[in-house]
Each structure stands twice: as C-alpha cells, then as structure tokens.
Amino acid sequence: SAVYLENSFVNMDTISITQNSYGAFLRSSSGWLTNSTIATNCNAIDTNSHLVTNEYRHTFVISDNTITPTEGAGITAYDGAIVLAERNTISGATEGSGFGIRSSEVVINNNVIGPIEGWNGLWIYGESDVSAENNTILNTGKEAVLVGEYHYKDQGWNVPAPSKARLYFANNVVSNNTGTCNSDWMYGGDFPCPAFHLFMTSGTFIDNTVTNNLGDGFRVKGGIINAQGNDIEVGGFAANISLYDDKY
C-alpha cells in the first residue's frame, strides 16, 4: 500500500495516489481522507476495524474523493470497521465491487458508484449494519446491491456461510444493470442479475428508483424485507421472494 496506518488517527486531505498496487490501508485506525484522487490496480481504500480511545469508537470519514481501482474494490470495510463514505465517485473494479463490507458499520451517502465492471455496487456480508441514502449506482457487472452470500455452497467459491446483516437503502437511483449472475447450487445456473439481492438477511428499501434492470427488482431468498415507495423498471419480477430451507 502507498499508505499503511495502524492504531492511528489521521487527517489526509488533497493527496494523490497513482501507479500503485494498493492505495491506503488502515488497521484499527480512524480520521479523515478527503478531497483526494486514488487510482490503483488493486483495492483503493482498505479499512479493518477502528480506533478506540477512552472507550470512544472513532469513525473513518471518506469524503469528496475520486476513487478508481483498475481491478480491485473502491472501498472495503472489514471486521469491525466504522466508516462514513460521502460524495465520492467510484468506478472501475474489473474484478471487484464499489464497496466490499464485511462485519462492519458503514454509512454511504451521496456517492456515484459506477461503472463497476466486475461485481456489485455494494457487496455486504457478515454481521454488518449499513445505511445508504441518495446514491447513484450505475452499470454494475452483477447485482447493484448484494446483501448476504448465496454462493457459499457453490464449488470453487471460498465465501463464508450466511450470517445476519442489515441494510437501510433510501432515495437512491440504480440504472443499467444488465449482467448475468450464477449459482448452480442455489438457482440451478445462470439468471439475469437482480437490482437488489438479499440472501438470508434483511433490508429496508424506501423511495428508490430503478431503471433499465434486466433481471428482478428484488430477489429475496430466506430474508426479511420492508419495501415502500420504490419505482422499479425491470425485465423480470418486481419482487421475487422465496423461502430457503437450509436443513438446519
């Protein structure tokens, strides 16, 4: 990584990271990264856990940046990270997602996410709590939003078993999601990617707009969903909701 920080509180403003494999990696650290340009080959901004001082849990604020990873993810928040991401532009990610979130607390507001050539706009799994409002997510390779991990029994996938995650998703615009998704175990092969895919998890979706979506608007399997006031233009079902017997 061009920037590696551990157990630190930082204020990085107006920096430029280019021609590097990884951008910034923060372990048990918090603070600000603002008004910067980060163009990397792999992940642009990685966060893992957060800084605690005198029992106060600090947030890492990522705002007003242009983030362009060629292959990796734009922003990751793993294993107890606490992140506020606002007014960023994220694109690229031929083998990654705009956001990769695992077992963390993340607020995502007023960002432009896409085109994302690889996977998802938001990929959320583990025991995560995520709120996303007033974002634009466009031209994603797979689902615009994936909560949970339905590939966990597919051969060749090394992903964790399902665990509870929660998403609040309101006043966002999702467009031009025309990719093909696949799970041999769960869905019997290929299927047009839905805009929103919840697997054994939960989400609230309020007043969002979806246009030019090839697959379902909502695909929910074994999940809990509250959807109100959404305007959805899809090629599949507006809402495809089914049970899942995990044989537990």
Short mmCIF file of C-alpha atoms in Angstrom, two decimals:
data_model
loop_
_atom_site.label_atom_id
_atom_site.label_comp_id
_atom_site.label_asym_id
_atom_site.label_seq_id
_atom_site.Cartn_x
_atom_site.Cartn_y
_atom_site.Cartn_z
CA SER A 1 0.00 0.00 0.00
CA ALA A 2 1.11 3.55 -0.65
CA VAL A 3 -0.25 4.48 2.81
CA TYR A 4 -0.30 2.00 5.71
CA LEU A 5 -1.58 3.06 9.13
CA GLU A 6 -2.13 1.10 12.32
CA ASN A 7 -3.64 2.29 15.62
CA SER A 8 -3.64 5.85 14.27
CA PHE A 9 -5.89 8.89 14.00
CA VAL A 10 -5.20 10.70 10.73
CA ASN A 11 -6.26 13.61 8.56
CA MET A 12 -5.35 13.10 4.90
CA ASP A 13 -6.54 15.85 2.57
CA THR A 14 -5.81 16.60 -1.08
CA ILE A 15 -3.46 13.70 -1.67
CA SER A 16 -2.88 11.80 -4.91
CA ILE A 17 -2.10 8.09 -5.10
CA THR A 18 -1.43 6.72 -8.58
CA GLN A 19 0.53 3.95 -10.25
CA ASN A 20 0.43 1.79 -7.15
CA SER A 21 -0.95 -1.70 -6.49
CA TYR A 22 -2.87 -0.65 -3.35
CA GLY A 23 -3.87 2.79 -2.09
CA ALA A 24 -4.47 3.28 1.63
CA PHE A 25 -4.74 0.55 4.28
CA LEU A 26 -6.00 1.47 7.76
CA ARG A 27 -5.91 -1.12 10.53
CA SER A 28 -7.57 -0.12 13.81
CA SER A 29 -7.37 3.49 12.63
CA SER A 30 -9.80 6.36 12.07
CA GLY A 31 -9.89 10.00 10.97
CA TRP A 32 -10.42 11.57 7.53
CA LEU A 33 -9.49 11.01 3.90
CA THR A 34 -10.87 13.88 1.83
CA ASN A 35 -10.58 15.73 -1.49
CA SER A 36 -8.14 13.20 -2.91
CA THR A 37 -7.51 11.14 -6.04
CA ILE A 38 -6.75 7.45 -5.70
CA ALA A 39 -6.10 5.41 -8.85
CA THR A 40 -4.72 1.94 -8.12
CA ASN A 41 -4.55 -1.51 -9.64
CA CYS A 42 -5.96 -3.37 -6.62
CA ASN A 43 -8.15 -2.08 -3.74
CA ALA A 44 -8.08 1.70 -3.41
CA ILE A 45 -9.04 2.15 0.28
CA ASP A 46 -9.00 -0.74 2.78
CA THR A 47 -10.22 -0.35 6.35
CA ASN A 48 -10.04 -3.02 9.04
CA SER A 49 -11.52 -2.42 12.50
CA HIS A 50 -11.45 1.08 14.05
CA LEU A 51 -9.63 3.22 16.59
CA VAL A 52 -10.86 3.27 20.19
CA THR A 53 -9.71 5.89 22.71
CA ASN A 54 -11.08 6.06 26.24
CA GLU A 55 -13.88 3.69 25.20
CA TYR A 56 -14.90 6.04 22.34
CA ARG A 57 -15.26 4.35 18.96
CA HIS A 58 -13.96 6.63 16.20
CA THR A 59 -15.29 6.77 12.63
CA PHE A 60 -13.17 6.91 9.49
CA VAL A 61 -14.63 9.56 7.14
CA ILE A 62 -14.02 9.13 3.40
CA SER A 63 -15.45 12.12 1.53
CA ASP A 64 -15.18 14.07 -1.73
CA ASN A 65 -12.67 11.72 -3.38
CA THR A 66 -12.26 10.29 -6.87
CA ILE A 67 -11.55 6.58 -6.48
CA THR A 68 -10.60 4.48 -9.50
CA PRO A 69 -9.25 0.97 -8.90
CA THR A 70 -8.47 -0.89 -12.11
CA GLU A 71 -9.20 -4.37 -10.74
CA GLY A 72 -9.91 -4.26 -7.00
CA ALA A 73 -12.60 -2.70 -4.82
CA GLY A 74 -13.10 1.02 -4.34
CA ILE A 75 -13.62 0.92 -0.56
CA THR A 76 -13.53 -2.05 1.80
CA ALA A 77 -14.71 -2.10 5.42
CA TYR A 78 -13.84 -5.33 7.21
CA ASP A 79 -14.05 -6.83 10.68
CA GLY A 80 -15.39 -4.04 12.82
CA ALA A 81 -14.62 -1.03 10.63
CA ILE A 82 -16.74 2.10 11.23
CA VAL A 83 -16.89 4.17 8.04
CA LEU A 84 -18.77 7.19 6.72
CA ALA A 85 -18.40 7.50 2.94
CA GLU A 86 -19.96 10.55 1.29
CA ARG A 87 -19.74 12.44 -2.01
CA ASN A 88 -17.19 10.08 -3.56
CA THR A 89 -17.03 8.97 -7.19
CA ILE A 90 -16.06 5.30 -7.53
CA SER A 91 -15.56 3.45 -10.82
CA GLY A 92 -13.53 0.69 -12.44
CA ALA A 93 -13.13 -2.50 -10.38
CA THR A 94 -12.98 -5.08 -13.18
CA GLU A 95 -12.60 -7.86 -10.58
CA GLY A 96 -14.12 -6.15 -7.53
CA SER A 97 -17.06 -4.12 -6.22
CA GLY A 98 -17.60 -0.46 -5.45
CA PHE A 99 -17.90 -1.28 -1.73
CA GLY A 100 -16.95 -4.54 -0.06
CA ILE A 101 -18.34 -4.67 3.50
CA ARG A 102 -17.85 -7.49 5.98
CA SER A 103 -18.99 -7.40 9.60
CA SER A 104 -18.76 -3.60 9.84
CA GLU A 105 -20.82 -0.44 10.33
CA VAL A 106 -20.94 1.77 7.25
CA VAL A 107 -22.91 4.85 6.18
CA ILE A 108 -22.87 5.56 2.43
CA ASN A 109 -24.42 8.86 1.30
CA ASN A 110 -24.41 10.95 -1.89
CA ASN A 111 -21.87 8.87 -3.80
CA VAL A 112 -21.71 8.00 -7.51
CA ILE A 113 -20.83 4.32 -7.82
CA GLY A 114 -20.14 3.05 -11.33
CA PRO A 115 -19.48 1.91 -13.85
CA ILE A 116 -18.35 -1.16 -11.86
CA GLU A 117 -17.16 -3.67 -14.42
CA GLY A 118 -16.58 -6.61 -12.08
CA TRP A 119 -19.20 -7.29 -9.45
CA ASN A 120 -21.51 -5.25 -7.23
CA GLY A 121 -22.08 -1.65 -6.35
CA LEU A 122 -22.47 -2.69 -2.70
CA TRP A 123 -21.42 -6.16 -1.51
CA ILE A 124 -22.44 -6.64 2.12
CA TYR A 125 -21.96 -9.79 4.19
CA GLY A 126 -21.08 -10.88 7.70
CA GLU A 127 -22.83 -9.22 10.63
CA SER A 128 -22.93 -5.76 9.07
CA ASP A 129 -25.10 -2.69 9.61
CA VAL A 130 -25.22 -0.44 6.53
CA SER A 131 -27.19 2.69 5.67
CA ALA A 132 -27.12 4.06 2.10
CA GLU A 133 -29.02 7.19 1.03
CA ASN A 134 -29.05 9.47 -2.03
CA ASN A 135 -26.51 7.48 -4.03
CA THR A 136 -26.37 6.75 -7.75
CA ILE A 137 -25.35 3.20 -8.69
CA LEU A 138 -24.98 2.51 -12.39
CA ASN A 139 -23.62 -0.03 -14.84
CA THR A 140 -22.63 -2.77 -12.41
CA GLY A 141 -21.31 -6.10 -13.66
CA LYS A 142 -23.54 -8.06 -11.25
CA GLU A 143 -26.21 -7.01 -8.71
CA ALA A 144 -26.24 -3.32 -7.83
CA VAL A 145 -26.72 -4.36 -4.19
CA LEU A 146 -25.96 -7.80 -2.78
CA VAL A 147 -26.62 -8.47 0.91
CA GLY A 148 -25.63 -11.95 2.05
CA GLU A 149 -23.62 -14.54 0.14
CA TYR A 150 -25.59 -17.06 -1.87
CA HIS A 151 -22.52 -18.73 -3.41
CA TYR A 152 -21.48 -20.37 -0.16
CA LYS A 153 -22.30 -23.89 -1.37
CA ASP A 154 -21.10 -23.46 -4.95
CA GLN A 155 -17.99 -25.35 -5.97
CA GLY A 156 -14.94 -23.15 -6.36
CA TRP A 157 -16.22 -20.36 -4.11
CA ASN A 158 -14.45 -19.54 -0.86
CA VAL A 159 -17.03 -17.38 0.90
CA PRO A 160 -18.49 -17.52 4.42
CA ALA A 161 -21.76 -19.14 5.36
CA PRO A 162 -24.74 -16.77 5.77
CA SER A 163 -24.92 -14.51 8.81
CA LYS A 164 -27.23 -11.68 9.74
CA ALA A 165 -26.74 -8.29 8.10
CA ARG A 166 -28.99 -5.26 7.93
CA LEU A 167 -29.31 -2.63 5.19
CA TYR A 168 -31.29 0.63 5.12
CA PHE A 169 -31.43 1.83 1.50
CA ALA A 170 -33.37 5.01 0.68
CA ASN A 171 -33.69 7.64 -2.07
CA ASN A 172 -31.11 6.02 -4.33
CA VAL A 173 -31.05 5.75 -8.13
CA VAL A 174 -29.99 2.46 -9.74
CA SER A 175 -29.66 2.13 -13.51
CA ASN A 176 -28.37 -0.02 -16.38
CA ASN A 177 -27.90 -3.29 -14.51
CA THR A 178 -27.84 -5.89 -17.29
CA GLY A 179 -25.35 -8.53 -16.11
CA THR A 180 -25.73 -12.30 -15.77
CA CYS A 181 -25.40 -13.86 -12.32
CA ASN A 182 -24.86 -17.53 -11.50
CA SER A 183 -25.29 -20.08 -8.74
CA ASP A 184 -25.52 -23.75 -9.61
CA TRP A 185 -26.44 -24.79 -6.06
CA MET A 186 -28.97 -22.09 -5.20
CA TYR A 187 -30.56 -21.22 -8.56
CA GLY A 188 -29.54 -24.00 -10.95
CA GLY A 189 -27.22 -21.93 -13.12
CA ASP A 190 -27.36 -18.53 -14.79
CA PHE A 191 -30.01 -15.88 -14.16
CA PRO A 192 -30.32 -12.18 -15.05
CA CYS A 193 -28.89 -10.18 -12.17
CA PRO A 194 -31.48 -8.51 -9.95
CA ALA A 195 -31.04 -4.94 -8.83
CA PHE A 196 -31.28 -5.94 -5.15
CA HIS A 197 -30.41 -9.42 -3.91
CA LEU A 198 -30.94 -10.39 -0.26
CA PHE A 199 -29.95 -13.87 0.87
CA MET A 200 -30.80 -14.99 4.42
CA THR A 201 -30.59 -11.41 5.64
CA SER A 202 -32.74 -8.27 5.95
CA GLY A 203 -33.20 -4.88 4.34
CA THR A 204 -35.40 -1.79 4.22
CA PHE A 205 -35.82 -0.11 0.82
CA ILE A 206 -37.62 3.25 0.70
CA ASP A 207 -38.29 5.59 -2.27
CA ASN A 208 -35.62 4.21 -4.62
CA THR A 209 -35.70 4.39 -8.43
CA VAL A 210 -34.52 1.50 -10.64
CA THR A 211 -34.36 1.82 -14.45
CA ASN A 212 -33.16 -0.49 -17.22
CA ASN A 213 -32.71 -3.53 -15.00
CA LEU A 214 -32.62 -6.81 -16.92
CA GLY A 215 -33.48 -9.15 -14.03
CA ASP A 216 -35.73 -8.94 -10.98
CA GLY A 217 -36.09 -5.76 -8.99
CA PHE A 218 -35.87 -7.58 -5.66
CA ARG A 219 -34.68 -11.17 -5.32
CA VAL A 220 -35.06 -12.24 -1.70
CA LYS A 221 -34.35 -15.79 -0.53
CA GLY A 222 -34.84 -16.67 3.10
CA GLY A 223 -34.78 -12.98 4.02
CA ILE A 224 -36.84 -10.21 5.59
CA ILE A 225 -37.62 -7.11 3.53
CA ASN A 226 -39.52 -3.85 4.01
CA ALA A 227 -40.03 -2.12 0.65
CA GLN A 228 -42.10 1.06 0.29
CA GLY A 229 -42.45 3.74 -2.37
CA ASN A 230 -39.95 2.29 -4.85
CA ASP A 231 -40.23 2.92 -8.62
CA ILE A 232 -38.82 -0.15 -10.37
CA GLU A 233 -38.45 -0.83 -14.11
CA VAL A 234 -37.30 -4.42 -14.63
CA GLY A 235 -37.24 -7.24 -17.14
CA GLY A 236 -38.08 -9.85 -14.50
CA PHE A 237 -40.30 -9.84 -11.43
CA ALA A 238 -40.67 -6.61 -9.49
CA ALA A 239 -40.22 -8.74 -6.36
CA ASN A 240 -39.15 -12.40 -6.40
CA ILE A 241 -39.37 -13.64 -2.79
CA SER A 242 -38.93 -17.25 -1.74
CA LEU A 243 -38.24 -19.43 1.27
CA TYR A 244 -34.96 -21.25 1.82
CA ASP A 245 -34.74 -24.48 3.78
CA ASP A 246 -31.14 -24.70 4.99
CA LYS A 247 -31.86 -28.14 6.57
CA TYR A 248 -30.68 -26.80 9.92
#
